[in-house]
Amino acid sequence: MVRDCSGEVWFLLDLGHDYCCAEPEINAMSNQTLPLDDALYDYLLSVSLRESPVLAALREETAHMEMANMQIAPEQGQFMAFLLKAIGAKRYLEVGTFTGYSALVCALALPGDGEVYALDVSEEWTAVARRYWEEAGVAGRIHLELGDAAATLARLEASDAGTFDFVFIDADKTGYAGYIESALTLLRTGGLIAIDNVLRDGNVIDPDVSDDDTCAIREVNEALLSDDRVDLSMVPIGDGLTLARKRSMARDLQPA
């Protein structure tokens, strides 16, 4: 019997001097996403979160607001920033800004000539965002658009189609289907859409829940599954985040 540095116990069988390793006593592998209790979530953050002081301060201030549950999780923000860097993004657009954490974490991930377009309806919430954008030194690269998101997107579609690298959608759920269509127009080929709250705290599978927002999310989830304009992955981070990559129809749909 041999115990390795991980603590696993292996049994060595002497079969004419050829040693065989039996299965360890404890199998820590999983073929399903691991649920996170508070202790494991805290560990995840402790060994992976690289949150700047200004981001942490914004998150702390937002946590005391009445609508604090609208704030994205810090690991989700870091994941989105990672994706921006991975695809070499320079132009980022979000529908739904709240107090500005997502816009800030993404602005900090972009190169010096990068641009952020932040769409929201609340002067009160985005006033908080503006303070932290200024403190972080990125306010000059963030274009805040207050007003009806659909109208703003239509204007951008007329002038900036195919020029964005990443679109984050985290606003009114009944508007998601339209926002996704606009995002597909605004994105370059290979660009990403990130769609938030696609699990609705588990309500998407509860037959007794039939509010407009949950029904809209169910419809979006089902529609994206069969949408051949995008590559698709739903990630169980935060309240569920769907990633959709805009395909080049001529190239990505060719038979293998």
XYZ file of N, CA and C in Angstrom:
768
model
N 0.845 -1.195 0.000
C 0.000 0.000 0.000
C 0.880 1.245 0.000
N 0.561 2.212 -0.859
C 1.330 3.445 -0.944
C 0.374 4.627 -0.888
N 0.695 5.597 -0.052
C -0.095 6.833 -0.001
C 0.684 7.939 -0.702
N 0.088 8.555 -1.745
C 0.808 9.608 -2.464
C 0.573 10.946 -1.794
N 1.172 12.022 -2.368
C 1.134 13.326 -1.708
C -0.260 13.931 -1.693
N -1.174 13.402 -2.490
C -2.542 13.908 -2.483
C -3.370 13.255 -1.392
N -2.800 12.251 -0.754
C -3.536 11.548 0.282
C -4.255 10.319 -0.218
N -4.231 10.063 -1.529
C -4.886 8.898 -2.070
C -4.068 7.644 -1.756
N -4.776 6.564 -1.520
C -4.121 5.294 -1.197
C -4.198 4.400 -2.421
N -3.070 3.860 -2.835
C -2.991 2.939 -3.971
C -2.481 1.583 -3.477
N -3.036 0.518 -4.042
C -2.593 -0.828 -3.689
C -1.788 -1.385 -4.854
N -0.573 -1.790 -4.575
C 0.314 -2.340 -5.590
C 0.273 -3.858 -5.516
N -0.051 -4.487 -6.613
C -0.142 -5.938 -6.666
C 1.114 -6.493 -7.337
N 1.788 -7.380 -6.648
C 3.003 -7.989 -7.174
C 2.619 -9.182 -8.043
N 2.657 -8.962 -9.362
C 2.344 -10.029 -10.311
C 3.612 -10.326 -11.092
N 4.530 -11.061 -10.483
C 5.800 -11.373 -11.128
C 6.606 -10.112 -11.369
N 6.644 -9.253 -10.358
C 7.398 -8.001 -10.384
C 6.775 -6.933 -11.287
N 5.648 -7.212 -11.947
C 4.936 -6.162 -12.674
C 3.874 -5.615 -11.735
N 3.956 -4.344 -11.447
C 3.071 -3.754 -10.460
C 1.855 -3.154 -11.144
N 0.671 -3.382 -10.591
C -0.581 -2.827 -11.100
C -1.186 -1.948 -10.028
N -1.675 -0.843 -10.445
C -2.303 0.076 -9.506
C -3.804 -0.149 -9.497
N -4.361 -0.441 -8.338
C -5.807 -0.555 -8.214
C -6.425 0.834 -8.102
N -7.732 0.886 -8.143
C -8.424 2.166 -7.995
C -8.153 2.751 -6.614
N -8.044 4.074 -6.498
C -7.877 4.679 -5.169
C -9.131 4.460 -4.337
N -8.977 4.596 -3.030
C -10.108 4.407 -2.136
C -11.179 5.465 -2.354
N -10.764 6.683 -2.676
C -11.700 7.793 -2.856
C -11.552 8.320 -4.276
N -12.650 8.371 -4.994
C -12.641 8.929 -6.344
C -13.253 10.320 -6.308
N -12.405 11.343 -6.487
C -12.872 12.721 -6.378
C -13.315 13.298 -7.712
N -13.326 12.471 -8.752
C -13.733 12.959 -10.060
C -15.246 13.150 -10.113
N -15.701 13.968 -11.077
C -17.137 14.165 -11.258
C -17.422 14.370 -12.735
N -18.507 13.775 -13.218
C -18.909 13.988 -14.604
C -20.093 14.925 -14.692
N -20.328 15.676 -13.615
C -21.401 16.663 -13.561
C -20.892 17.877 -12.809
N -21.372 19.062 -13.179
C -20.927 20.283 -12.510
C -21.140 20.174 -11.011
N -20.104 20.502 -10.265
C -20.123 20.360 -8.820
C -20.921 21.488 -8.177
N -21.897 21.184 -7.312
C -22.598 22.256 -6.585
C -21.654 22.911 -5.588
N -21.805 24.210 -5.388
C -20.919 24.942 -4.493
C -21.670 25.368 -3.236
N -21.267 24.859 -2.085
C -21.787 25.420 -0.841
C -20.959 26.665 -0.509
N -21.305 27.346 0.565
C -20.628 28.611 0.879
C -19.133 28.424 1.104
N -18.768 27.340 1.758
C -17.347 27.107 2.043
C -16.556 26.873 0.761
N -17.113 26.078 -0.153
C -16.410 25.801 -1.403
C -16.379 27.036 -2.293
N -17.458 27.821 -2.281
C -17.478 29.070 -3.053
C -16.411 30.031 -2.522
N -16.309 30.143 -1.203
C -15.276 31.011 -0.624
C -13.887 30.543 -1.022
N -13.690 29.223 -1.067
C -12.399 28.698 -1.497
C -12.129 29.068 -2.955
N -13.139 28.910 -3.805
C -12.990 29.271 -5.217
C -12.503 30.706 -5.363
N -13.152 31.605 -4.632
C -12.744 33.008 -4.706
C -11.338 33.207 -4.162
N -11.020 32.501 -3.068
C -9.728 32.725 -2.403
C -8.548 32.319 -3.260
N -8.739 31.365 -4.170
C -7.620 30.892 -4.978
C -7.694 31.330 -6.440
N -8.706 32.138 -6.803
C -8.798 32.512 -8.216
C -9.140 33.968 -8.467
N -9.823 34.630 -7.539
C -10.309 35.989 -7.819
C -9.177 37.007 -7.716
N -8.987 37.757 -8.808
C -8.008 38.842 -8.834
C -8.780 40.145 -9.048
N -9.358 40.659 -8.003
C -10.241 41.816 -8.078
C -9.501 43.065 -7.610
N -9.460 44.076 -8.455
C -8.764 45.313 -8.098
C -9.502 46.020 -6.961
N -8.807 46.873 -6.217
C -9.464 47.594 -5.112
C -10.682 48.410 -5.559
N -10.623 49.021 -6.741
C -11.754 49.826 -7.176
C -12.960 48.948 -7.499
N -12.738 47.782 -8.072
C -13.838 46.856 -8.318
C -14.426 46.352 -7.001
N -13.570 46.021 -6.051
C -14.041 45.542 -4.759
C -14.850 46.622 -4.044
N -14.409 47.860 -4.142
C -15.136 48.961 -3.493
C -16.503 49.164 -4.137
N -16.568 49.085 -5.460
C -17.851 49.214 -6.148
C -18.787 48.080 -5.751
N -18.285 46.895 -5.675
C -19.112 45.746 -5.292
C -19.615 45.898 -3.859
N -18.759 46.396 -2.984
C -19.153 46.586 -1.593
C -20.242 47.652 -1.470
N -20.107 48.744 -2.185
C -21.135 49.791 -2.121
C -22.462 49.274 -2.678
N -22.394 48.558 -3.770
C -23.612 48.029 -4.393
C -24.312 47.022 -3.496
N -23.546 46.281 -2.708
C -24.111 45.242 -1.845
C -25.096 45.805 -0.825
N -25.005 47.092 -0.536
C -25.889 47.719 0.451
C -27.093 48.393 -0.198
N -27.216 48.284 -1.503
C -28.348 48.885 -2.201
C -29.535 47.936 -2.221
N -30.722 48.519 -2.397
C -31.948 47.731 -2.370
C -31.969 46.654 -3.453
N -31.434 46.960 -4.626
C -31.452 46.025 -5.749
C -30.104 45.334 -5.939
N -29.415 45.059 -4.846
C -28.064 44.496 -4.905
C -28.007 43.165 -5.643
N -29.120 42.444 -5.683
C -29.118 41.147 -6.364
C -28.930 41.274 -7.869
N -29.009 42.494 -8.403
C -28.773 42.703 -9.832
C -27.283 42.754 -10.172
N -26.441 42.799 -9.155
C -24.988 42.837 -9.358
C -24.466 41.475 -9.804
N -23.635 41.433 -10.842
C -23.050 40.152 -11.241
C -22.026 39.705 -10.200
N -21.788 38.410 -10.153
C -20.796 37.859 -9.236
C -19.392 38.246 -9.688
N -18.466 38.438 -8.756
C -17.116 38.862 -9.151
C -16.401 37.851 -10.041
N -16.611 36.548 -9.792
C -15.970 35.549 -10.638
C -16.551 35.573 -12.049
N -17.808 35.964 -12.187
C -18.374 36.102 -13.523
C -17.747 37.281 -14.248
N -17.566 38.388 -13.540
C -16.898 39.536 -14.151
C -15.498 39.193 -14.609
N -14.771 38.464 -13.768
C -13.407 38.067 -14.141
C -13.420 37.118 -15.330
N -14.407 36.227 -15.374
C -14.535 35.312 -16.504
C -14.795 36.075 -17.797
N -15.662 37.069 -17.758
C -15.941 37.867 -18.942
C -14.695 38.633 -19.388
N -13.953 39.180 -18.426
C -12.712 39.876 -18.770
C -11.720 38.923 -19.425
N -11.652 37.708 -18.923
C -10.794 36.673 -19.509
C -11.184 36.415 -20.960
N -12.489 36.301 -21.223
C -12.959 36.060 -22.580
C -12.604 37.226 -23.508
N -12.759 38.441 -23.023
C -12.405 39.610 -23.838
C -10.945 39.555 -24.269
N -10.082 39.216 -23.329
C -8.663 39.130 -23.659
C -8.386 37.957 -24.599
N -9.090 36.854 -24.387
C -8.856 35.662 -25.201
C -9.187 35.888 -26.673
N -10.200 36.707 -26.942
C -10.593 36.940 -28.335
C -9.999 38.234 -28.899
N -9.177 38.912 -28.109
C -8.561 40.153 -28.579
C -9.569 41.267 -28.791
N -10.556 41.362 -27.917
C -11.638 42.328 -28.091
C -11.157 43.765 -27.916
N -11.765 44.651 -28.692
C -11.547 46.096 -28.551
C -12.854 46.864 -28.341
N -13.963 46.282 -28.781
C -15.259 46.970 -28.651
C -16.237 46.056 -27.908
N -16.723 46.573 -26.782
C -17.617 45.827 -25.905
C -18.890 46.632 -25.710
N -20.021 45.950 -25.762
C -21.321 46.595 -25.555
C -22.109 45.785 -24.540
N -22.788 46.486 -23.627
C -23.647 45.794 -22.689
C -25.014 46.439 -22.638
N -26.032 45.590 -22.527
C -27.409 46.040 -22.363
C -27.774 45.757 -20.914
N -27.806 46.799 -20.109
C -27.998 46.665 -18.670
C -26.691 46.903 -17.954
N -26.578 48.028 -17.273
C -25.311 48.433 -16.640
C -25.386 48.468 -15.121
N -26.555 48.822 -14.568
C -26.758 48.923 -13.130
C -25.720 49.889 -12.538
N -24.952 49.472 -11.555
C -23.969 50.374 -10.945
C -22.589 50.283 -11.595
N -22.490 49.575 -12.706
C -21.299 49.683 -13.531
C -20.202 48.671 -13.344
N -20.442 47.590 -12.548
C -19.361 46.631 -12.316
C -18.949 45.926 -13.605
N -19.919 45.442 -14.367
C -19.576 44.715 -15.595
C -18.867 45.619 -16.590
N -19.354 46.848 -16.733
C -18.700 47.790 -17.646
C -17.281 48.087 -17.196
N -17.082 48.218 -15.892
C -15.753 48.540 -15.371
C -14.786 47.380 -15.526
N -15.200 46.183 -15.140
C -14.287 45.044 -15.237
C -13.919 44.773 -16.695
N -14.849 45.029 -17.604
C -14.546 44.801 -19.018
C -13.707 45.941 -19.603
N -13.966 47.166 -19.193
C -13.140 48.288 -19.654
C -11.687 48.093 -19.239
N -11.484 47.598 -18.034
C -10.122 47.364 -17.549
C -9.430 46.233 -18.304
N -10.221 45.340 -18.901
C -9.650 44.214 -19.649
C -9.302 44.579 -21.085
N -9.867 45.668 -21.589
C -9.634 46.059 -22.977
C -8.301 46.790 -23.120
N -7.744 46.809 -24.327
C -6.524 47.593 -24.551
C -6.816 49.084 -24.437
N -5.768 49.894 -24.472
C -5.915 51.331 -24.281
C -6.826 52.011 -25.279
N -6.942 51.457 -26.481
C -7.811 52.054 -27.486
C -9.174 51.352 -27.546
N -9.486 50.565 -26.524
C -10.764 49.873 -26.489
C -11.907 50.808 -26.127
N -13.126 50.371 -26.467
C -14.324 51.161 -26.200
C -15.399 50.294 -25.560
N -16.137 50.906 -24.632
C -17.275 50.270 -23.989
C -18.521 51.104 -24.263
N -19.583 50.443 -24.682
C -20.898 51.071 -24.808
C -21.788 50.452 -23.743
N -22.293 51.294 -22.831
C -23.098 50.836 -21.704
C -24.505 51.410 -21.833
N -25.493 50.528 -21.950
C -26.883 50.941 -22.146
C -27.686 50.673 -20.876
N -28.383 51.698 -20.398
C -29.213 51.544 -19.203
C -30.317 52.600 -19.227
N -31.221 52.514 -18.247
C -32.330 53.472 -18.169
C -32.269 54.317 -16.907
N -31.372 54.004 -15.978
C -31.385 54.637 -14.664
C -30.249 55.636 -14.484
N -30.603 56.868 -14.287
C -29.609 57.892 -13.956
C -29.058 57.650 -12.554
N -29.919 57.201 -11.637
C -29.511 56.978 -10.247
C -28.447 55.895 -10.147
N -28.700 54.749 -10.754
C -27.746 53.648 -10.664
C -26.451 53.974 -11.391
N -26.560 54.556 -12.565
C -25.341 54.815 -13.346
C -24.539 55.989 -12.800
N -25.146 56.808 -11.920
C -24.366 57.846 -11.244
C -23.305 57.196 -10.358
N -23.660 56.100 -9.733
C -22.674 55.336 -8.956
C -21.591 54.810 -9.887
N -22.009 54.265 -11.013
C -21.055 53.734 -11.987
C -20.064 54.798 -12.432
N -20.565 55.980 -12.739
C -19.690 57.045 -13.237
C -18.569 57.367 -12.248
N -18.889 57.390 -10.958
C -17.872 57.703 -9.941
C -16.724 56.698 -9.991
N -17.067 55.440 -10.092
C -16.030 54.405 -10.087
C -15.295 54.329 -11.422
N -15.981 54.623 -12.504
C -15.286 54.681 -13.798
C -14.233 55.785 -13.781
N -14.599 56.927 -13.188
C -13.642 58.037 -13.072
C -12.465 57.636 -12.198
N -12.763 57.021 -11.068
C -11.705 56.618 -10.142
C -10.740 55.638 -10.791
N -11.263 54.756 -11.643
C -10.434 53.746 -12.292
C -9.709 54.289 -13.516
N -10.044 55.494 -13.951
C -9.371 56.100 -15.091
C -9.842 55.614 -16.442
N -11.069 55.061 -16.507
C -11.570 54.538 -17.778
C -12.820 55.264 -18.273
N -13.238 56.300 -17.572
C -14.494 56.978 -17.926
C -14.471 57.501 -19.361
N -13.324 57.917 -19.835
C -13.226 58.460 -21.182
C -13.417 57.434 -22.271
N -13.371 56.163 -21.921
C -13.537 55.078 -22.912
C -14.903 54.405 -22.815
N -15.752 54.886 -21.892
C -17.073 54.288 -21.705
C -18.141 55.258 -22.196
N -18.919 54.831 -23.168
C -20.014 55.636 -23.708
C -21.302 55.171 -23.043
N -21.834 55.974 -22.127
C -23.065 55.622 -21.428
C -24.257 56.141 -22.216
N -25.167 55.252 -22.541
C -26.368 55.591 -23.311
C -27.586 55.321 -22.434
N -28.239 56.397 -21.962
C -29.435 56.257 -21.144
C -30.674 56.370 -22.025
N -31.622 55.465 -21.806
C -32.844 55.496 -22.602
C -33.243 54.103 -23.035
N -34.192 54.049 -23.929
C -34.700 52.768 -24.413
C -33.603 52.004 -25.158
N -33.294 50.800 -24.674
C -32.186 50.039 -25.247
C -32.463 49.643 -26.688
N -33.698 49.273 -26.992
C -34.021 48.848 -28.353
C -33.776 49.974 -29.344
N -34.126 51.192 -28.968
C -33.903 52.332 -29.854
C -32.414 52.618 -30.025
N -31.665 52.530 -28.941
C -30.214 52.743 -29.026
C -29.558 51.688 -29.892
N -29.969 50.440 -29.727
C -29.405 49.361 -30.534
C -29.734 49.544 -32.010
N -30.946 49.978 -32.304
C -31.322 50.205 -33.707
C -30.446 51.283 -34.331
N -30.151 52.319 -33.565
C -29.275 53.377 -34.074
C -27.869 52.845 -34.319
N -27.367 52.032 -33.393
C -26.029 51.473 -33.559
C -25.973 50.486 -34.724
N -27.044 49.733 -34.928
C -27.085 48.801 -36.053
C -26.930 49.542 -37.379
N -27.495 50.752 -37.456
C -27.421 51.528 -38.696
C -26.019 52.078 -38.951
N -25.243 52.264 -37.872
C -23.934 52.919 -38.038
C -22.744 52.021 -37.725
N -22.921 50.977 -36.921
C -21.789 50.204 -36.404
C -21.958 48.700 -36.569
N -22.734 48.267 -37.532
C -22.960 46.829 -37.728
C -21.641 46.103 -37.982
N -21.487 44.954 -37.337
C -20.307 44.129 -37.563
C -19.019 44.625 -36.956
N -19.101 45.576 -36.006
C -17.869 46.181 -35.474
C -17.592 45.840 -34.018
N -18.518 45.198 -33.338
C -18.309 44.879 -31.921
C -17.760 43.457 -31.778
N -17.009 43.263 -30.700
C -16.400 41.968 -30.429
C -17.172 41.161 -29.390
N -17.880 41.850 -28.503
C -18.505 41.178 -27.350
C -19.729 41.984 -26.942
N -20.852 41.297 -26.750
C -22.086 41.932 -26.272
C -22.569 41.160 -25.050
N -22.802 41.885 -23.958
C -23.313 41.302 -22.725
C -24.743 41.770 -22.525
N -25.661 40.828 -22.320
C -27.081 41.142 -22.172
C -27.518 40.783 -20.760
N -27.918 41.808 -19.994
C -28.319 41.620 -18.601
C -29.333 42.707 -18.252
N -30.498 42.642 -18.883
C -31.506 43.689 -18.709
C -32.881 43.041 -18.581
N -33.920 43.743 -19.035
C -35.275 43.196 -18.950
C -35.374 41.902 -19.753
N -35.838 40.859 -19.113
C -35.800 39.520 -19.720
C -36.732 39.405 -20.918
N -37.849 40.120 -20.896
C -38.775 40.051 -22.026
C -38.195 40.707 -23.273
N -37.137 41.466 -23.110
C -36.474 42.091 -24.252
C -35.305 41.294 -24.797
N -34.970 40.163 -24.154
C -33.775 39.411 -24.530
C -33.771 38.981 -25.993
N -34.891 38.461 -26.480
C -34.912 37.945 -27.854
C -34.540 39.045 -28.848
N -35.080 40.227 -28.667
C -34.750 41.339 -29.552
C -33.316 41.798 -29.395
N -32.821 41.807 -28.154
C -31.439 42.222 -27.919
C -30.451 41.246 -28.576
N -30.779 39.977 -28.562
C -29.906 38.985 -29.197
C -29.845 39.219 -30.706
N -30.992 39.512 -31.311
C -31.002 39.790 -32.751
C -30.141 41.009 -33.067
N -30.260 42.047 -32.271
C -29.426 43.232 -32.476
C -27.952 42.908 -32.295
N -27.656 42.098 -31.279
C -26.265 41.724 -31.016
C -25.659 40.984 -32.198
N -26.429 40.106 -32.817
C -25.914 39.365 -33.969
C -25.619 40.299 -35.142
N -26.347 41.376 -35.258
C -26.063 42.367 -36.297
C -24.821 43.174 -35.952
N -24.666 43.508 -34.693
C -23.563 44.376 -34.276
C -22.228 43.650 -34.181
N -22.261 42.344 -33.959
C -21.020 41.583 -33.765
C -20.306 41.295 -35.079
N -18.994 41.251 -34.997
C -18.188 40.697 -36.086
C -18.324 39.189 -36.075
N -17.974 38.551 -37.163
C -17.893 37.098 -37.181
C -16.873 36.643 -36.132
N -17.255 35.676 -35.315
C -16.387 35.207 -34.242
C -16.580 35.949 -32.944
N -17.405 37.005 -32.960
C -17.692 37.742 -31.740
C -18.608 36.959 -30.817
N -18.654 37.368 -29.549
C -19.387 36.642 -28.526
C -20.540 37.441 -27.958
N -21.643 36.737 -27.704
C -22.735 37.263 -26.891
C -22.706 36.507 -25.575
N -22.809 37.226 -24.459
C -22.963 36.621 -23.142
C -24.331 37.028 -22.606
N -25.154 36.052 -22.298
C -26.536 36.290 -21.895
C -26.702 35.847 -20.452
N -27.071 36.772 -19.579
C -27.083 36.504 -18.144
C -28.445 35.993 -17.667
N -28.429 35.350 -16.493
C -29.645 34.907 -15.793
C -30.434 33.851 -16.548
N -29.756 32.990 -17.272
C -30.464 32.010 -18.104
C -30.981 30.816 -17.299
N -30.655 30.745 -16.008
C -31.207 29.693 -15.156
C -32.277 30.222 -14.207
N -32.360 31.536 -14.037
C -33.420 32.168 -13.248
C -33.546 31.514 -11.862
N -32.401 31.336 -11.206
C -32.403 30.769 -9.856
C -33.097 29.406 -9.816
N -33.030 28.686 -10.929
C -33.646 27.370 -11.018
C -35.099 27.383 -11.466
N -35.684 28.553 -11.614
C -37.106 28.641 -11.960
C -37.420 28.176 -13.375
N -36.410 28.090 -14.228
C -36.662 27.665 -15.608
C -37.214 26.234 -15.679
N -36.976 25.435 -14.659
C -37.467 24.047 -14.687
C -38.663 23.837 -13.768
N -39.153 24.903 -13.151
C -40.286 24.781 -12.229
C -41.579 25.024 -13.001
N -42.411 23.993 -13.185
C -43.637 24.164 -13.959
C -44.644 25.105 -13.309
N -44.471 25.376 -12.025
C -45.388 26.275 -11.335
C -45.001 27.743 -11.485
N -43.856 28.000 -12.096
C -43.409 29.386 -12.303
C -43.698 29.774 -13.742
N -44.526 30.789 -13.926
C -44.931 31.187 -15.285
C -44.974 32.695 -15.464
N -44.150 33.423 -14.699
C -44.089 34.876 -14.891
C -43.474 35.201 -16.242
N -43.701 36.417 -16.710
C -43.261 36.809 -18.050
C -41.761 36.677 -18.232
N -40.993 37.058 -17.209
C -39.532 37.013 -17.339
C -39.024 35.585 -17.476
N -39.527 34.689 -16.639
C -39.076 33.303 -16.708
C -39.492 32.654 -18.017
N -40.712 32.922 -18.457
C -41.166 32.365 -19.740
C -40.309 32.884 -20.885
N -39.918 34.160 -20.821
C -39.068 34.729 -21.872
C -37.706 34.058 -21.896
N -37.144 33.782 -20.722
C -35.846 33.106 -20.657
C -35.948 31.693 -21.201
N -36.997 30.978 -20.859
C -37.179 29.629 -21.402
C -37.215 29.666 -22.928
N -37.943 30.610 -23.479
C -38.069 30.705 -24.937
C -36.723 31.011 -25.576
N -35.964 31.910 -24.966
C -34.643 32.243 -25.490
C -33.720 31.027 -25.440
N -33.719 30.328 -24.315
C -32.858 29.152 -24.180
C -33.179 28.108 -25.250
N -34.448 27.859 -25.449
C -34.856 26.854 -26.428
C -34.556 27.303 -27.854
N -34.745 28.582 -28.130
C -34.478 29.098 -29.480
C -32.990 29.034 -29.814
N -32.148 29.357 -28.862
C -30.713 29.350 -29.127
C -30.179 27.945 -29.387
N -30.780 26.957 -28.758
C -30.320 25.585 -28.945
C -30.339 25.177 -30.416
N -31.319 25.656 -31.155
C -31.444 25.275 -32.569
C -31.052 26.397 -33.531
N -30.417 27.436 -33.026
C -30.035 28.574 -33.868
C -28.679 28.289 -34.522
N -28.683 28.029 -35.825
C -27.438 27.655 -36.494
C -26.564 28.849 -36.849
N -26.944 30.023 -36.401
C -26.097 31.203 -36.615
C -24.998 31.319 -35.564
N -25.094 30.490 -34.516
C -24.147 30.624 -33.411
C -23.632 29.268 -32.957
N -22.415 29.264 -32.376
C -21.933 28.179 -31.536
C -22.380 28.501 -30.114
N -22.632 27.483 -29.308
C -23.362 27.702 -28.063
C -22.762 26.944 -26.890
N -22.746 27.613 -25.730
C -22.406 26.945 -24.479
C -23.093 27.676 -23.332
N -23.807 26.927 -22.500
C -24.398 27.501 -21.294
C -23.514 27.128 -20.108
N -23.071 28.134 -19.381
C -22.104 27.941 -18.308
C -22.783 28.184 -16.961
N -22.661 27.261 -16.008
C -23.315 27.437 -14.705
C -22.509 28.330 -13.775
N -22.332 29.577 -14.170
C -21.649 30.567 -13.349
C -22.667 31.644 -13.004
N -22.615 32.146 -11.782
C -23.621 33.110 -11.368
C -25.008 32.489 -11.449
N -25.926 33.180 -12.118
C -27.291 32.683 -12.311
C -27.449 32.022 -13.674
N -26.335 31.532 -14.225
C -26.349 30.913 -15.547
C -25.987 31.921 -16.610
N -24.986 31.606 -17.411
C -24.499 32.510 -18.448
C -24.377 31.730 -19.754
N -25.139 32.138 -20.758
C -25.035 31.511 -22.070
C -24.053 32.292 -22.932
N -23.140 31.565 -23.569
C -22.196 32.156 -24.514
C -22.577 31.712 -25.913
N -22.709 32.663 -26.799
C -23.046 32.371 -28.196
C -22.020 33.060 -29.085
N -21.336 32.274 -29.892
C -20.334 32.815 -30.814
C -20.940 32.945 -32.203
N -20.830 34.118 -32.792
C -21.390 34.356 -34.123
C -20.581 33.611 -35.177
N -21.274 32.756 -35.894
C -20.627 31.972 -36.930
C -20.519 32.741 -38.238
N -19.543 32.328 -39.033
C -19.517 32.702 -40.439
C -20.328 31.660 -41.176
N -21.486 32.031 -41.709
C -22.392 31.040 -42.267
C -21.753 30.258 -43.422
N -20.923 30.916 -44.194
C -20.321 30.249 -45.353
C -19.292 29.220 -44.921
N -18.586 29.487 -43.825
C -17.485 28.605 -43.426
C -17.886 27.613 -42.354
N -18.578 28.103 -41.284
C -18.838 27.253 -40.131
C -19.916 26.216 -40.352
N -20.699 26.357 -41.415
C -21.761 25.395 -41.673
C -21.424 24.392 -42.765
N -20.196 24.409 -43.254
C -19.793 23.429 -44.256
C -19.782 22.028 -43.645
N -20.161 20.997 -44.405
C -20.126 19.634 -43.871
C -18.701 19.249 -43.462
N -18.614 18.474 -42.412
C -17.288 18.045 -41.923
C -16.674 17.039 -42.899
